[in-house]
PDB file of C-alpha atoms in Angstrom:
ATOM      1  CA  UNK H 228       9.614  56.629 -20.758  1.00  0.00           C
ATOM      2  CA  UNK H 229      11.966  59.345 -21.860  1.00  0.00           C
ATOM      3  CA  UNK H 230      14.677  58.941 -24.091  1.00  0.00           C
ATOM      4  CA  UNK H 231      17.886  59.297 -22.006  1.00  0.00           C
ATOM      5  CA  UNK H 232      20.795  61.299 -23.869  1.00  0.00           C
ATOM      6  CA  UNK H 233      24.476  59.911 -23.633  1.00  0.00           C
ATOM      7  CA  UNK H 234      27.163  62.466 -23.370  1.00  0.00           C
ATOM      8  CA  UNK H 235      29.555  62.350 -26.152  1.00  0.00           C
ATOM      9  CA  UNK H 236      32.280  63.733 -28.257  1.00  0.00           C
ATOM     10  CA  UNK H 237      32.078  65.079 -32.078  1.00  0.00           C
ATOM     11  CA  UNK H 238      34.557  65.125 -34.509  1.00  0.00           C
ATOM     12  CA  UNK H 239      33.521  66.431 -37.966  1.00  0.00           C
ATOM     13  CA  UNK H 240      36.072  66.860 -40.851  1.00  0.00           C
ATOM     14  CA  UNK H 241      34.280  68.498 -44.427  1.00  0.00           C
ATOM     15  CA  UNK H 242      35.748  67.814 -47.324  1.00  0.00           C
ATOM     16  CA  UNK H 243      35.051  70.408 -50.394  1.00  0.00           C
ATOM     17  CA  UNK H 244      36.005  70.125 -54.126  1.00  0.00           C
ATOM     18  CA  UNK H 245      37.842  73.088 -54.253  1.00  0.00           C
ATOM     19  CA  UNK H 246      39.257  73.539 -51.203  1.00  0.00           C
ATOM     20  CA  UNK H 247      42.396  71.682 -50.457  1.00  0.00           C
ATOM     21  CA  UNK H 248      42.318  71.625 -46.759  1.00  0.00           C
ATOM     22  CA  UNK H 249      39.434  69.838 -45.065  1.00  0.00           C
ATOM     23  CA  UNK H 250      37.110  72.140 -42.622  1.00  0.00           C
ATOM     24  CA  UNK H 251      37.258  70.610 -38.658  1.00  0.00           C
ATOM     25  CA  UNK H 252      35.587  70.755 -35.607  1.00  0.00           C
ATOM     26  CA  UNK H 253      34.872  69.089 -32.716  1.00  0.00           C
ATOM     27  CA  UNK H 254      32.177  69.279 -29.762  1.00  0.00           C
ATOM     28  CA  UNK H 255      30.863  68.113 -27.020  1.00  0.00           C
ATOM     29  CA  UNK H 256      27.503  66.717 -27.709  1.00  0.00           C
ATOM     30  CA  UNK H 257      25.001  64.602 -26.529  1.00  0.00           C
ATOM     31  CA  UNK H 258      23.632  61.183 -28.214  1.00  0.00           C
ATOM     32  CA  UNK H 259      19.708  59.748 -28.195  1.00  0.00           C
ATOM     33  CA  UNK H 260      19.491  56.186 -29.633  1.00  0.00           C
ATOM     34  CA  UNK H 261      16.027  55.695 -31.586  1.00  0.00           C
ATOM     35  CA  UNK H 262      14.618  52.909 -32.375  1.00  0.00           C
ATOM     36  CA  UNK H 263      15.399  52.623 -36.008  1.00  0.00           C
ATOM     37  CA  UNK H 264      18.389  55.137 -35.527  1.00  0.00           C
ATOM     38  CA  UNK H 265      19.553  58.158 -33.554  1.00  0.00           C
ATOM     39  CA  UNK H 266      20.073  61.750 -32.536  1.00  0.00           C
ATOM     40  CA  UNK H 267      22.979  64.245 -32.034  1.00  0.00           C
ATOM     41  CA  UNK H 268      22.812  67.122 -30.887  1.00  0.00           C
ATOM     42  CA  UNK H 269      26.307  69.974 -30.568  1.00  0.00           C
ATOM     43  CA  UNK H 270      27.284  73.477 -31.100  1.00  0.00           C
ATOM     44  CA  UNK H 271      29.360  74.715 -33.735  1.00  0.00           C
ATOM     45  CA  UNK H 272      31.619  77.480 -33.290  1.00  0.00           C
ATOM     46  CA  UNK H 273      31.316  80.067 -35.933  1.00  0.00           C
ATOM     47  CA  UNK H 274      32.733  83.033 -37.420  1.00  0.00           C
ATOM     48  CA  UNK H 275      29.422  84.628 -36.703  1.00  0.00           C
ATOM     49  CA  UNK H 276      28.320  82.808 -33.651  1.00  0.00           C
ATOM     50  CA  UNK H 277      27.434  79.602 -32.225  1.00  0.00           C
ATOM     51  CA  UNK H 278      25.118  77.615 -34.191  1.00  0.00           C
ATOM     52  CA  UNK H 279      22.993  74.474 -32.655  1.00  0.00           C
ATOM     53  CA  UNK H 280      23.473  71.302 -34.491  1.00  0.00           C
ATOM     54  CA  UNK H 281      21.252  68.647 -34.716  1.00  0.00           C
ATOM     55  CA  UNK H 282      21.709  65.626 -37.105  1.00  0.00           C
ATOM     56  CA  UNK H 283      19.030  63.148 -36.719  1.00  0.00           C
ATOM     57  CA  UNK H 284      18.994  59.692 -38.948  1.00  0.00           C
ATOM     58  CA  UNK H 285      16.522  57.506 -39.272  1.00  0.00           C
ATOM     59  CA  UNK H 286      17.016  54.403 -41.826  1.00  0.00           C
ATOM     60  CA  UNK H 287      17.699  55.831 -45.149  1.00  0.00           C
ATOM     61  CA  UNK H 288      17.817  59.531 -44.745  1.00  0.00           C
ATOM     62  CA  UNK H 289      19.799  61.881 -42.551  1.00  0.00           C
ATOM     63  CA  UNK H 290      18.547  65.171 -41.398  1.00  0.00           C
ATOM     64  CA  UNK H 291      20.920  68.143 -40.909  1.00  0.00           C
ATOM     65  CA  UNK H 292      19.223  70.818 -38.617  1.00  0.00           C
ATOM     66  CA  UNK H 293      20.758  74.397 -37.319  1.00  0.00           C
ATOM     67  CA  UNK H 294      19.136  76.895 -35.275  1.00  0.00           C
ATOM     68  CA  UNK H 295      20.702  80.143 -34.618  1.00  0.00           C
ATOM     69  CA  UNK H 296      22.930  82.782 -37.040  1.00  0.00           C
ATOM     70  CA  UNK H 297      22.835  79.517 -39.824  1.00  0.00           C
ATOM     71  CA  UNK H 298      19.001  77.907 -39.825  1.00  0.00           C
ATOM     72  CA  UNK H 299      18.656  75.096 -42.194  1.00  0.00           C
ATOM     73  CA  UNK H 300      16.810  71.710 -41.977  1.00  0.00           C
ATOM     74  CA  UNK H 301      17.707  69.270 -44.824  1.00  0.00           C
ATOM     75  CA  UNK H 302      17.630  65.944 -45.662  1.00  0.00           C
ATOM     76  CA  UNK H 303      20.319  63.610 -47.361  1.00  0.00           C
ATOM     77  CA  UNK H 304      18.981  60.992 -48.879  1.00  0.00           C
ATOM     78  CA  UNK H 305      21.213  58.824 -51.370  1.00  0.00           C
ATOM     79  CA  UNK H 306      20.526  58.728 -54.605  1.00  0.00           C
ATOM     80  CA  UNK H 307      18.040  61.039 -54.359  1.00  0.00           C
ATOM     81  CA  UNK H 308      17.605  65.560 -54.968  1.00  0.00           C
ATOM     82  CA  UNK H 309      16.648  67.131 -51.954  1.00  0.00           C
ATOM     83  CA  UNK H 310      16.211  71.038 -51.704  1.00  0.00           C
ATOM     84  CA  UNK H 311      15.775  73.041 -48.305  1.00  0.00           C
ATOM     85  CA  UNK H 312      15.796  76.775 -47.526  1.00  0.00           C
ATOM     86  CA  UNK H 313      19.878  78.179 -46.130  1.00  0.00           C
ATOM     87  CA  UNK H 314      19.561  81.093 -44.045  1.00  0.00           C
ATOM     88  CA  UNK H 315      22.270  83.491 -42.387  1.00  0.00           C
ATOM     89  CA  UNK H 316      22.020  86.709 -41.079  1.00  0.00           C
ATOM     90  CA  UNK H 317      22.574  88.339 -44.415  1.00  0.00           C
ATOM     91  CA  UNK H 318      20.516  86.329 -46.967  1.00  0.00           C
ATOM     92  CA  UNK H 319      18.491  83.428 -47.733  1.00  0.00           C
ATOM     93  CA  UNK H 320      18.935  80.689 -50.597  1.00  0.00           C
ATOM     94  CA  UNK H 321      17.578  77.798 -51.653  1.00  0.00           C
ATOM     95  CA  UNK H 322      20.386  74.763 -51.083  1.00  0.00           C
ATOM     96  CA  UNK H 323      19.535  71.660 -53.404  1.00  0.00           C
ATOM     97  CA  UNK H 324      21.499  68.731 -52.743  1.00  0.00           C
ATOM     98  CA  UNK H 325      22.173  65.347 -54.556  1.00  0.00           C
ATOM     99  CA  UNK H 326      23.111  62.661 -52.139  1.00  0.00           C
ATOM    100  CA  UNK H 327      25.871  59.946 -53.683  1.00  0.00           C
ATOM    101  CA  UNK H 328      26.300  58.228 -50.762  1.00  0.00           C
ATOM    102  CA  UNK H 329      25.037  58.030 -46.962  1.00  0.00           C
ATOM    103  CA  UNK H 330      26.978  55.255 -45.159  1.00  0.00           C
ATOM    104  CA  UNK H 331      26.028  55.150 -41.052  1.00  0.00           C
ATOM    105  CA  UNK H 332      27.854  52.866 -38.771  1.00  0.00           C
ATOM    106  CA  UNK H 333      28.256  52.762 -34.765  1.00  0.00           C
ATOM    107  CA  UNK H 334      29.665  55.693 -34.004  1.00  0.00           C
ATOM    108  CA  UNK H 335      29.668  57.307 -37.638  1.00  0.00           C
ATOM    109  CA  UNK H 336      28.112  58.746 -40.620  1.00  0.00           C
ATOM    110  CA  UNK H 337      29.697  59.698 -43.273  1.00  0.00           C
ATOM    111  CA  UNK H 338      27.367  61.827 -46.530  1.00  0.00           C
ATOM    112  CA  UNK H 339      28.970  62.880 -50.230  1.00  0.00           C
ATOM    113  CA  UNK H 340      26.632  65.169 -52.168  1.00  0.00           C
ATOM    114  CA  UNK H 341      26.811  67.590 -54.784  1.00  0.00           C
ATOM    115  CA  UNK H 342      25.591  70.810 -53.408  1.00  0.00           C
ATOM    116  CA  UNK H 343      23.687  73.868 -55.291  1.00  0.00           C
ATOM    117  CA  UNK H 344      22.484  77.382 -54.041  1.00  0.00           C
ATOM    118  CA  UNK H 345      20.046  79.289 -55.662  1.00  0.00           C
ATOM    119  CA  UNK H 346      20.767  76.650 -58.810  1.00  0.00           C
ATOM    120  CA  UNK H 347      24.460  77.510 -58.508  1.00  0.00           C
ATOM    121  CA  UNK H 348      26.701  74.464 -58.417  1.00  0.00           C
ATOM    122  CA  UNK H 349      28.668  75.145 -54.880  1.00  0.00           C
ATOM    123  CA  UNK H 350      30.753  72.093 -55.134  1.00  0.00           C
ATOM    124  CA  UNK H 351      31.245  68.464 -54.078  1.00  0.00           C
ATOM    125  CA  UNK H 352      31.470  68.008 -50.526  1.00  0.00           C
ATOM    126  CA  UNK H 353      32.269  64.819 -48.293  1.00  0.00           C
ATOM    127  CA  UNK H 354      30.754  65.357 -43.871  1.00  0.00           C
ATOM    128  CA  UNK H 355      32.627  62.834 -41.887  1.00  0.00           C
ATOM    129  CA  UNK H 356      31.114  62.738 -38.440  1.00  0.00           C
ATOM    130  CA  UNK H 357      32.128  60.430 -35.521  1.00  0.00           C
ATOM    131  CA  UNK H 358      31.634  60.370 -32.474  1.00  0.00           C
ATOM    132  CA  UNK H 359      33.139  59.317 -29.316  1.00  0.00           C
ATOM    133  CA  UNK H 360      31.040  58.395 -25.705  1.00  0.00           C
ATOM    134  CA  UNK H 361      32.268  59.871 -22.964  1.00  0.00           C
ATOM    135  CA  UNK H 362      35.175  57.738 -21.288  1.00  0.00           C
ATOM    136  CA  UNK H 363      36.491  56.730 -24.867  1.00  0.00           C
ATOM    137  CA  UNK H 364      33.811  53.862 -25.464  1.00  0.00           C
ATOM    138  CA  UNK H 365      33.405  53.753 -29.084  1.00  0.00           C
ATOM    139  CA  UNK H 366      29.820  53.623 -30.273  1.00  0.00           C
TER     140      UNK H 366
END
């Protein structure tokens, strides 16, 4: 039986270290519960394009995956160093992560990690995603 997708909407708000003002977007998305967690799935409107977004989480580690101008597939995992290839149209880098904390609740995840490229330190950045099913039921 196929895993039927519930429409929903995404808010994410990015907090980085250096940067006063917090990064926002929101999306229309859609939602696929798993058995030991879930799915979303939205675009993200970019400078340079629309990027798919897919953030999967199963229990203990979350899974940030684009397609498209920005390709990346990493994994938070708290407490733990995680590294992943970062691609855009104009380079490639290797993105190593250390995950302090990945709290998920219904209808929200929330990940702080300190973030590296190419063994630069880029900063420490806080991803606050909720989401919203369509009609305005909470999660």
């Amino acid at each position: 039986m196929a895993i039927e997708p519930k429409r929903v909407r995404v808010r994410q708000k990015t907090m980085i270290s250096e940067i006063e003002e917090p990064i926002e977007l929101q999306a229309d998305g859609l939602y696929y519960e798993l058995k030991t967690g879930f799915v979303l799935t939205f675009d993200q409107e970019r400078e340079d394009g629309v990027v798919p977004t897919t953030i999967k989480y199963t229990t203990g580690r979350l899974a940030l995956i684009c397609k498209g101008p920005i390709e990346m597939n990493h994994s938070f995992i708290e407490g733990r160093l995680t590294q992943s290839l970062y691609k855009n149209p104009y380079m490639s880098m290797t993105m190593a992560t250390t995950t302090e904390r990945l709290d998920v609740a219904d209808g929200r995840c929330r990940f702080a990690y300190e973030l590296s490229m190419n063994d630069d330190l880029a900063g420490n950045y806080v991803v606050d995603v909720t989401w919203t099913f369509e009609g305005g039921d909470e999660a």
